[in-house]
Amino acid sequence: MKIQNYINGKFVNPIQDNWIDNYNPSNGKIYSQTPNSSKDDVENAYQAAAKAFPKWSNSSLEERSKILSKIAELILEKIDFLAAAESKDNGKPISLAKQVDIPRAASNFQFYANAITQFSTESHESVGLNAINFTLRQPIGVVGCISPWNLPLYLFTWKIAPAIAAGNCVVAKPSEVTPMTAFLLGEICNEAGLPKGVLNIVHGLGTTTGQAIIEHTKIKAISFTGGTKTGAHIAKIAAPMFKKISLELGGKNPNIIFADCDYNKMLATTVRASFANQGQICLCGSRILVEEKIYEKFKTDFSKKVAELKVGNPLDEDSNLGALVSKEHLEKVKSYIDSAEKEDAKIIFGGKKVVVKGAENGYYLQPTIIEVTDNKCKLNQEEIFGPVVTLISFKTDKEALTLANDTKYGLAAMIWTNNLNRTMQFSKQLQTGIVWVNTWLLRDLRTPFGGIKNSGVGREGGFEALRFFTEPKNVCIVYE
Ligand code: NAD
């Protein structure tokens, strides 16, 4: 089967007829073809978006809200179909796609259907000057949205929903590794009555299609989620054109465990925070820092729990871990595991590829726990983005904080403690955009989402995304 671009409400082949093979990670077989769109395809998408912009940007908030709600409703109606498609395309357990990815894609649209009706601007009365200032928040025009493969529809819609809610028209590109659900979204948008050209989806490689989007002189803003290296490249291209950019990048998140925590809750959540989606979530706690007093106990209990996880065909409802997204990614993750010996680190559990019966060519890997002694080692400094976590112990709060902050990344941190003072001190001093205390991945869509340091620039979520996708204009009126 062939995936097509979605331009001006229609499904079209790439102009140059270039295609990329799309693999099913659960069995290593090619099961579809994706366009590798050229500059000309991106230009067509841009033209369609530019044409739709005047009308869409002047549509009433009620109209936008109604259409976004309808998209959300249709996604939920098709949840089984979309979850199966996501699982096949990405390798994630179908249970996860059904419980998290697809419901969240619907929530993204529903959230911004509501949020846009509540978005307001400020006014400032210049008392004594007979003047009043008010702020207009106007859509930017045509914006670019580029997303990664780990949470395909979830992250794709997380950008598109606020962009169109704010009145922009969009040229969007999902990851070439997981294009399927973005393709299916086009049909849903048509069914929901989204006017043609408001959303255009072009598929292809980052270096061709993505590059054409970021280089396009008239695409005035880029919302990007992906790797730090790609983010730096986008920033470099965008800067001379003064494009607005929002970059959500990599992470190396510490999961800091103190002896005074609620141990059982911590243990269950830590298993999830380590290996959900095969550890391919930018928010996973990949560095586990444990207070020395409970280190040995934790190591034993954690290894026991992890040993119970089932690696299997993602379409089996009882698989806890599915396949990694691609052969290249599997090899990359495995090479980190293989470097453990050189790094003076010890594999406590896992570390091996898994052969699943009936799907022998799939990209399966055991959940892996590695004990490290030095936070400076590659395993603790570089983003692995797979089912691999490291363990390291600490003695004092100060040491834990130093270890936690000793990385170039700054996306998220977890802390497990019942000590209020410690909670507050860590919340203030952790160099991350997100701190979870006694929980992980509890997401309230109103909150600002994003990282600092090499984890990105800008925030998504809530009104932050609506601010990103609009330009504020101050109007000053003097009266007699
Ligand atoms: P990636 O950077 O390789 O690709 C992301 C997207 O960018 C893809 O659509 C890709 O085609 C495109 N791209 C690549 N080169 C491009 C270029 N030159 N111009 C324009 N677009 C280009 O990342 P990935 O491997 O797909 O995703 C994994 C990474 O994403 C990890 O580092 C992970 O931490 C990060 N991530 C971050 C968040 C967050 O919210 N901070 C969320 C999920 C994933």
Coordinates of C-alpha atoms and ligand atoms in Angstrom, one line a residue:
M1 CA 0.0 0.0 0.0
K2 CA 1.1 3.6 -0.6
I3 CA 0.8 6.4 1.8
Q4 CA 0.0 9.7 0.1
N5 CA 0.5 13.4 0.9
Y6 CA -2.5 15.3 2.0
I7 CA -2.5 18.7 0.3
N8 CA -5.5 21.0 -0.1
G9 CA -7.8 18.4 1.3
K10 CA -6.8 15.8 -1.4
F11 CA -4.5 12.8 -1.3
V12 CA -1.7 13.0 -3.8
N13 CA 1.4 11.2 -4.8
P14 CA 4.8 13.0 -4.6
I15 CA 5.6 14.9 -7.8
Q16 CA 8.9 13.1 -8.4
D17 CA 7.4 9.7 -7.6
N18 CA 10.1 9.0 -5.0
W19 CA 9.2 6.6 -2.2
I20 CA 10.6 5.2 1.0
D21 CA 10.0 1.7 2.3
N22 CA 8.1 1.5 5.5
Y23 CA 8.9 -1.4 7.8
N24 CA 6.8 -3.2 10.4
P25 CA 9.1 -3.3 13.4
S26 CA 7.4 -6.4 14.9
N27 CA 8.5 -8.6 12.0
G28 CA 11.0 -6.6 10.0
K29 CA 8.9 -6.7 6.8
I30 CA 8.2 -3.8 4.4
Y31 CA 4.4 -3.2 4.5
S32 CA 3.9 0.1 2.8
Q33 CA 5.6 3.0 0.9
T34 CA 5.9 6.6 2.0
P35 CA 6.4 9.5 -0.3
N36 CA 9.8 11.2 -0.1
S37 CA 8.4 14.6 -0.9
S38 CA 10.5 17.2 -2.7
K39 CA 10.7 21.0 -2.4
D40 CA 7.9 21.2 -5.0
D41 CA 5.6 19.1 -2.9
V42 CA 6.3 21.3 0.1
E43 CA 5.7 24.4 -2.2
N44 CA 2.3 23.0 -3.2
A45 CA 1.5 22.4 0.5
Y46 CA 2.6 25.9 1.3
Q47 CA 0.4 27.4 -1.5
A48 CA -2.6 25.5 -0.4
A49 CA -2.1 26.7 3.2
A50 CA -1.5 30.3 2.1
K51 CA -4.7 30.3 0.1
A52 CA -6.7 28.9 3.0
F53 CA -5.2 31.4 5.5
P54 CA -7.4 34.5 5.0
K55 CA -10.6 32.7 5.5
W56 CA -9.5 30.4 8.3
S57 CA -7.8 33.2 10.3
N58 CA -11.1 35.1 10.2
S59 CA -13.3 32.1 11.1
S60 CA -15.1 32.4 14.4
L61 CA -13.7 30.7 17.4
E62 CA -17.0 28.7 17.7
E63 CA -16.5 27.3 14.2
R64 CA -12.8 26.3 14.8
S65 CA -13.8 24.9 18.2
K66 CA -16.6 22.8 16.6
I67 CA -14.3 21.4 14.0
L68 CA -11.5 20.5 16.4
S69 CA -14.1 18.8 18.7
K70 CA -15.4 16.8 15.7
I71 CA -11.8 15.7 14.9
A72 CA -11.4 14.5 18.5
E73 CA -14.7 12.7 18.4
L74 CA -13.8 10.9 15.2
I75 CA -10.4 9.9 16.5
L76 CA -12.1 8.3 19.5
E77 CA -14.6 6.6 17.3
K78 CA -11.8 5.0 15.3
I79 CA -9.6 4.2 18.3
D80 CA -9.2 0.5 17.6
F81 CA -8.3 1.0 14.0
L82 CA -5.9 3.8 14.8
A83 CA -4.3 2.0 17.7
A84 CA -3.7 -1.1 15.5
A85 CA -2.2 1.1 12.8
E86 CA 0.1 2.9 15.3
S87 CA 1.2 -0.4 16.9
K88 CA 2.0 -1.9 13.5
D89 CA 3.9 1.2 12.3
N90 CA 5.9 1.8 15.5
G91 CA 6.2 -1.5 17.2
K92 CA 4.6 -0.2 20.5
P93 CA 2.2 -2.5 22.4
I94 CA -1.3 -2.2 21.1
S95 CA -2.5 -1.8 24.7
L96 CA -0.3 1.3 25.1
A97 CA -1.6 2.8 21.8
K98 CA -5.1 2.2 22.9
Q99 CA -4.7 3.6 26.4
V100 CA -2.3 6.4 25.8
D101 CA -1.4 7.4 22.2
I102 CA -4.7 7.6 20.5
P103 CA -6.8 8.9 23.4
R104 CA -4.2 11.6 23.9
A105 CA -4.3 12.5 20.2
A106 CA -8.1 13.1 20.6
S107 CA -7.5 15.0 23.9
N108 CA -5.1 17.3 22.1
F109 CA -7.8 18.4 19.7
Q110 CA -10.5 18.5 22.4
F111 CA -8.2 20.5 24.7
Y112 CA -7.5 23.2 22.1
A113 CA -11.1 23.2 21.0
N114 CA -11.9 24.4 24.5
A115 CA -8.7 26.4 25.1
I116 CA -9.2 28.7 22.1
T117 CA -12.6 29.8 23.4
Q118 CA -10.9 30.9 26.7
F119 CA -7.7 32.5 25.2
S120 CA -7.7 36.2 26.1
T121 CA -5.4 39.1 25.8
E122 CA -4.3 41.9 28.2
S123 CA -5.1 45.5 28.2
H124 CA -3.2 48.3 30.0
E125 CA -4.8 51.5 30.8
S126 CA -2.2 54.3 30.9
V127 CA -3.7 56.2 33.7
G128 CA -3.2 60.0 33.6
L129 CA -2.3 59.9 29.8
N130 CA -5.8 59.3 28.6
A131 CA -4.6 56.2 26.8
I132 CA -5.5 52.6 26.6
N133 CA -3.4 49.8 25.3
F134 CA -4.7 46.5 24.3
T135 CA -3.0 43.4 22.8
L136 CA -4.1 41.7 19.7
R137 CA -3.0 38.1 19.3
Q138 CA -2.9 37.3 15.6
P139 CA -2.2 34.1 13.9
I140 CA 1.2 33.9 12.3
G141 CA 0.2 32.7 8.8
V142 CA 1.6 29.4 7.5
V143 CA 3.5 27.4 10.1
G144 CA 5.5 24.2 10.0
C145 CA 5.1 21.3 12.4
I146 CA 7.7 18.5 12.4
S147 CA 7.4 15.5 14.7
P148 CA 9.3 12.3 15.7
W149 CA 8.5 8.6 15.6
N150 CA 8.2 7.7 19.3
L151 CA 4.7 8.9 19.9
P152 CA 3.6 9.4 16.3
L153 CA 0.0 10.7 16.3
Y154 CA 0.2 12.0 19.9
L155 CA 3.0 14.4 19.2
F156 CA 1.9 15.3 15.6
T157 CA -1.5 16.4 16.9
W158 CA 0.0 18.2 19.9
K159 CA 1.4 20.7 17.5
I160 CA -1.3 20.8 14.8
A161 CA -4.2 21.3 17.2
P162 CA -3.0 24.6 18.8
A163 CA -1.7 25.8 15.5
I164 CA -5.0 25.6 13.7
A165 CA -7.0 26.6 16.8
A166 CA -5.1 29.9 16.8
G167 CA -6.1 30.5 13.1
N168 CA -2.9 29.4 11.3
C169 CA -2.6 27.1 8.4
V170 CA -0.1 24.3 8.6
V171 CA 2.4 22.4 6.6
A172 CA 3.2 19.3 8.7
K173 CA 5.6 16.4 8.4
P174 CA 5.5 13.3 10.6
S175 CA 8.5 11.1 11.0
E176 CA 9.3 9.1 7.9
V177 CA 9.7 6.1 10.2
T178 CA 6.1 6.2 11.4
P179 CA 4.0 8.0 8.8
M180 CA 0.8 5.9 9.0
T181 CA -1.5 7.5 11.5
A182 CA -0.6 11.0 10.2
F183 CA -1.8 9.8 6.8
L184 CA -5.0 8.5 8.4
L185 CA -5.6 11.8 10.1
G186 CA -6.1 13.5 6.7
E187 CA -9.3 11.5 6.1
I188 CA -10.5 12.3 9.6
C189 CA -10.0 16.1 9.0
N190 CA -12.0 15.9 5.8
E191 CA -14.8 14.0 7.5
A192 CA -14.8 16.6 10.3
G193 CA -15.2 19.4 7.8
L194 CA -11.8 21.1 8.2
P195 CA -11.6 23.5 5.2
K196 CA -9.2 22.3 2.6
G197 CA -5.7 23.8 2.9
V198 CA -5.9 24.5 6.6
L199 CA -3.8 21.4 7.3
N200 CA -1.4 19.9 4.7
I201 CA 0.6 16.8 5.5
V202 CA 3.8 16.1 3.5
H203 CA 5.7 12.9 4.1
G204 CA 9.4 12.3 3.6
L205 CA 12.9 12.3 4.9
G206 CA 14.1 15.0 7.3
T207 CA 16.9 15.9 4.9
T208 CA 14.7 16.4 1.9
T209 CA 11.1 17.2 3.0
G210 CA 11.9 18.5 6.5
Q211 CA 14.7 20.6 5.1
A212 CA 12.4 22.1 2.5
I213 CA 9.9 23.1 5.2
I214 CA 12.5 24.8 7.4
E215 CA 14.2 26.5 4.5
H216 CA 10.9 27.9 3.1
T217 CA 11.1 31.6 3.4
K218 CA 7.4 32.1 3.9
I219 CA 6.8 29.5 6.6
K220 CA 7.2 31.8 9.5
A221 CA 7.3 29.5 12.5
I222 CA 8.6 26.0 13.1
S223 CA 7.4 23.8 15.9
F224 CA 9.7 20.8 16.1
T225 CA 10.0 17.8 18.4
G226 CA 13.0 15.4 17.8
G227 CA 16.6 15.0 18.5
T228 CA 18.9 17.7 19.9
K229 CA 21.2 17.6 16.8
T230 CA 18.3 18.2 14.4
G231 CA 17.0 20.9 16.7
A232 CA 20.4 22.7 16.5
H233 CA 20.3 22.4 12.7
I234 CA 16.8 23.9 12.5
A235 CA 17.8 26.8 14.8
K236 CA 20.7 27.6 12.5
I237 CA 18.6 27.6 9.4
A238 CA 15.7 29.5 11.0
A239 CA 17.8 32.2 12.7
P240 CA 18.7 34.3 9.6
M241 CA 15.1 34.3 8.5
F242 CA 14.0 35.3 12.0
K243 CA 11.5 32.4 12.2
K244 CA 9.8 31.7 15.4
I245 CA 11.0 28.3 16.7
S246 CA 9.8 26.0 19.4
L247 CA 12.2 23.1 19.9
E248 CA 11.4 20.0 22.1
L249 CA 14.5 17.9 22.1
G250 CA 16.3 15.0 23.8
G251 CA 16.6 14.2 27.5
K252 CA 18.6 12.2 30.0
N253 CA 16.2 12.4 32.9
P254 CA 17.2 11.6 36.5
N255 CA 14.8 9.5 38.6
I256 CA 15.9 10.4 42.1
I257 CA 14.9 7.9 44.8
F258 CA 15.1 8.6 48.5
A259 CA 14.8 6.1 51.3
D260 CA 11.8 8.0 52.8
C261 CA 9.6 7.5 49.8
D262 CA 6.5 5.4 49.4
Y263 CA 8.6 2.4 48.3
N264 CA 6.0 0.2 46.5
K265 CA 4.5 3.1 44.6
M266 CA 7.9 4.2 43.6
L267 CA 8.9 0.7 42.5
A268 CA 5.9 0.2 40.3
T269 CA 6.1 3.7 38.7
T270 CA 9.9 3.4 38.2
V271 CA 9.4 0.2 36.1
R272 CA 6.9 2.1 33.9
A273 CA 9.1 5.3 33.8
S274 CA 12.0 3.2 32.7
F275 CA 10.5 0.9 30.0
A276 CA 7.1 2.2 28.8
N277 CA 7.2 2.4 25.0
Q278 CA 10.4 0.4 25.1
G279 CA 12.0 3.4 26.9
Q280 CA 11.4 5.5 23.8
I281 CA 9.8 8.4 25.5
C282 CA 11.8 11.6 25.9
L283 CA 10.5 11.8 29.5
C284 CA 11.6 8.3 30.6
G285 CA 13.8 8.3 33.7
S286 CA 16.9 6.8 32.1
R287 CA 19.2 7.6 35.0
I288 CA 18.1 6.1 38.3
L289 CA 19.8 7.7 41.3
V290 CA 19.2 5.8 44.5
E291 CA 20.0 6.8 48.1
E292 CA 22.7 4.4 49.3
K293 CA 20.7 3.2 52.3
I294 CA 18.2 1.4 50.1
Y295 CA 20.4 0.9 47.0
E296 CA 20.9 -2.9 47.3
K297 CA 17.3 -3.6 48.2
F298 CA 16.1 -1.4 45.3
K299 CA 18.5 -3.2 42.9
T300 CA 17.2 -6.6 43.9
D301 CA 13.5 -5.6 43.9
F302 CA 13.7 -3.6 40.6
S303 CA 15.5 -6.4 38.8
K304 CA 12.9 -8.9 40.0
K305 CA 10.0 -6.7 38.7
V306 CA 11.8 -6.0 35.4
A307 CA 12.3 -9.7 34.9
E308 CA 8.5 -10.1 35.0
L309 CA 8.0 -7.8 32.0
K310 CA 7.0 -9.6 28.8
V311 CA 8.7 -8.7 25.6
G312 CA 6.5 -9.8 22.7
N313 CA 4.5 -9.1 19.6
P314 CA 3.1 -5.6 20.0
L315 CA -0.3 -6.9 18.8
D316 CA -0.5 -9.3 21.8
E317 CA -2.5 -7.6 24.5
D318 CA -0.3 -9.0 27.2
S319 CA 3.0 -7.7 25.8
N320 CA 4.6 -5.1 28.1
L321 CA 7.3 -4.2 25.7
G322 CA 7.0 -4.4 21.9
A323 CA 9.6 -3.9 19.2
L324 CA 12.0 -1.0 18.9
V325 CA 11.1 1.3 16.1
S326 CA 13.7 0.3 13.5
K327 CA 16.7 -2.0 12.9
E328 CA 19.1 1.0 12.9
H329 CA 17.7 2.1 16.2
L330 CA 17.9 -1.4 17.7
E331 CA 21.6 -1.5 16.7
K332 CA 22.3 1.9 18.1
V333 CA 20.7 1.0 21.5
K334 CA 22.5 -2.3 21.5
S335 CA 25.9 -0.6 20.9
Y336 CA 25.4 1.4 24.1
I337 CA 24.7 -1.8 26.0
D338 CA 27.8 -3.4 24.4
S339 CA 29.9 -0.4 25.6
A340 CA 29.1 -1.2 29.2
E341 CA 32.3 -3.1 29.8
K342 CA 34.5 -0.4 28.5
E343 CA 32.7 2.1 30.6
D344 CA 33.4 0.2 33.8
A345 CA 29.7 -0.6 34.1
K346 CA 27.9 -3.8 34.9
I347 CA 24.8 -5.2 33.3
I348 CA 22.5 -6.2 36.1
F349 CA 19.6 -7.4 33.9
G350 CA 18.9 -7.9 30.2
G351 CA 21.2 -6.6 27.5
K352 CA 20.3 -9.2 24.9
K353 CA 18.1 -9.1 21.7
V354 CA 14.9 -11.2 22.0
V355 CA 13.7 -13.6 19.4
V356 CA 9.9 -13.6 19.4
K357 CA 8.3 -16.8 18.0
G358 CA 6.6 -16.2 14.7
A359 CA 8.2 -12.8 14.4
E360 CA 11.9 -13.8 14.3
N361 CA 13.0 -10.7 12.3
G362 CA 11.4 -8.2 14.6
Y363 CA 13.5 -5.6 16.5
Y364 CA 13.1 -6.8 20.1
L365 CA 15.4 -6.1 23.0
Q366 CA 15.3 -7.1 26.7
P367 CA 14.6 -4.4 29.2
T368 CA 18.1 -3.6 30.5
I369 CA 19.5 -2.4 33.8
I370 CA 23.1 -1.3 34.0
E371 CA 25.0 -0.3 37.1
V372 CA 27.4 2.6 36.6
T373 CA 30.0 4.1 39.0
D374 CA 30.7 7.4 37.3
N375 CA 28.0 9.8 36.1
K376 CA 30.5 11.1 33.5
C377 CA 30.3 7.8 31.5
K378 CA 28.7 7.8 28.1
L379 CA 25.9 5.6 29.4
N380 CA 24.9 8.4 31.8
Q381 CA 25.6 11.4 29.5
E382 CA 24.2 10.4 26.1
E383 CA 20.6 9.9 25.3
I384 CA 20.1 6.2 24.4
F385 CA 16.3 6.4 23.9
G386 CA 15.7 2.7 24.3
P387 CA 14.9 0.1 27.1
V388 CA 18.0 0.8 29.0
V389 CA 18.4 2.4 32.4
T390 CA 21.4 3.0 34.6
L391 CA 21.6 2.8 38.4
I392 CA 24.0 4.8 40.6
S393 CA 23.9 5.5 44.3
F394 CA 24.3 8.7 46.3
K395 CA 24.7 9.5 50.0
T396 CA 23.5 13.1 50.5
D397 CA 20.9 15.5 49.0
K398 CA 23.7 17.6 47.7
E399 CA 25.3 14.7 45.9
A400 CA 22.0 13.7 44.4
L401 CA 21.4 17.2 43.1
T402 CA 24.9 17.4 41.6
L403 CA 24.5 14.1 39.9
A404 CA 21.0 15.0 38.6
N405 CA 22.1 18.3 37.1
D406 CA 25.4 16.9 35.7
T407 CA 24.2 16.5 32.1
K408 CA 23.8 18.7 29.1
Y409 CA 20.1 17.9 29.0
G410 CA 17.3 19.5 31.1
L411 CA 13.9 18.0 30.2
A412 CA 12.4 16.3 33.2
A413 CA 13.3 15.0 36.6
M414 CA 11.5 12.7 39.1
I415 CA 12.0 12.8 42.8
W416 CA 10.6 10.2 45.3
T417 CA 10.5 11.5 48.9
N418 CA 8.0 12.4 51.6
N419 CA 10.1 15.2 52.9
L420 CA 8.5 18.6 52.0
N421 CA 11.7 20.7 52.5
R422 CA 13.6 18.4 50.2
T423 CA 10.8 18.4 47.7
M424 CA 10.9 22.2 47.6
Q425 CA 14.7 22.5 47.4
F426 CA 14.9 20.0 44.6
S427 CA 12.0 21.5 42.7
K428 CA 13.8 24.8 42.8
Q429 CA 17.3 23.6 42.0
L430 CA 16.8 20.9 39.4
Q431 CA 17.8 22.2 36.0
T432 CA 14.9 20.9 34.1
G433 CA 11.6 22.1 32.6
I434 CA 9.5 19.6 34.4
V435 CA 9.7 18.1 37.9
W436 CA 7.5 15.2 38.9
V437 CA 7.4 14.5 42.7
N438 CA 6.2 11.0 43.6
T439 CA 4.8 10.4 40.2
W440 CA 5.7 10.2 36.5
L441 CA 4.1 11.4 33.3
L442 CA 1.1 12.8 35.0
R443 CA 0.1 15.3 32.4
D444 CA -2.3 18.2 32.7
L445 CA -2.5 19.7 29.3
R446 CA -2.8 23.2 30.7
T447 CA 0.8 23.2 32.1
P448 CA 3.9 24.5 30.2
F449 CA 5.8 21.6 28.6
G450 CA 9.4 21.7 27.5
G451 CA 13.0 21.6 28.5
I452 CA 16.0 23.8 29.2
K453 CA 19.7 23.4 28.3
N454 CA 20.1 21.0 25.3
S455 CA 16.5 19.8 25.8
G456 CA 15.1 22.7 23.9
V457 CA 13.7 26.2 23.6
G458 CA 10.2 27.4 24.3
R459 CA 7.2 25.7 25.8
E460 CA 4.2 23.8 24.5
G461 CA 0.9 23.1 26.2
G462 CA -1.9 25.2 27.5
F463 CA -1.9 28.8 26.5
E464 CA 1.9 28.6 25.9
A465 CA 1.3 26.9 22.6
L466 CA -1.4 29.5 21.6
R467 CA 1.1 32.2 22.5
F468 CA 3.7 30.6 20.3
F469 CA 1.3 30.3 17.4
T470 CA 0.2 33.9 17.6
E471 CA 2.0 37.3 17.3
P472 CA 1.1 39.8 20.0
K473 CA 0.4 43.3 18.6
N474 CA 0.1 46.3 21.0
V475 CA -2.5 48.9 20.0
C476 CA -2.4 52.2 21.9
I477 CA -5.4 54.5 21.7
V478 CA -5.4 58.0 23.0
Y479 CA -8.7 59.7 23.8
E480 CA -9.8 63.2 24.7
Ligands
NAD1 P1 14.9 13.3 14.6 O1 15.5 14.6 15.1 O2 15.8 12.4 13.9 O3 13.6 13.5 13.7 C1 12.5 14.2 14.2 C2 11.8 14.8 12.9 O4 12.7 15.7 12.3 C3 11.5 13.8 11.9 O5 10.2 14.1 11.3 C4 12.6 13.9 10.9 O6 12.3 13.5 9.6 C5 12.8 15.5 10.9 N1 14.1 15.9 10.5 C6 15.3 15.3 10.5 N2 16.2 16.1 9.9 C7 15.6 17.2 9.5 C8 16.1 18.4 8.9 N3 17.3 18.6 8.5 N4 15.2 19.4 8.7 C9 13.9 19.3 9.1 N5 13.4 18.2 9.7 C10 14.3 17.2 9.9 O7 14.4 12.6 15.9 P2 13.7 11.1 16.0 O8 14.8 10.1 16.0 O9 12.6 11.0 15.1 O10 13.1 11.2 17.5 C11 13.8 10.9 18.7 C12 14.2 12.1 19.4 O11 13.1 13.0 19.7 C13 14.9 11.8 20.7 O12 16.0 12.6 20.9 C14 13.8 12.3 21.7 O13 14.3 12.6 23.0 C15 13.2 13.4 21.0 N6 11.9 13.7 21.6 C16 11.7 14.8 22.3 C17 10.5 15.1 22.9 C18 10.2 16.3 23.7 O14 9.1 16.6 24.0 N7 11.2 17.0 24.2 C19 9.4 14.2 22.7 C20 9.6 13.1 21.9 C21 10.9 12.8 21.3

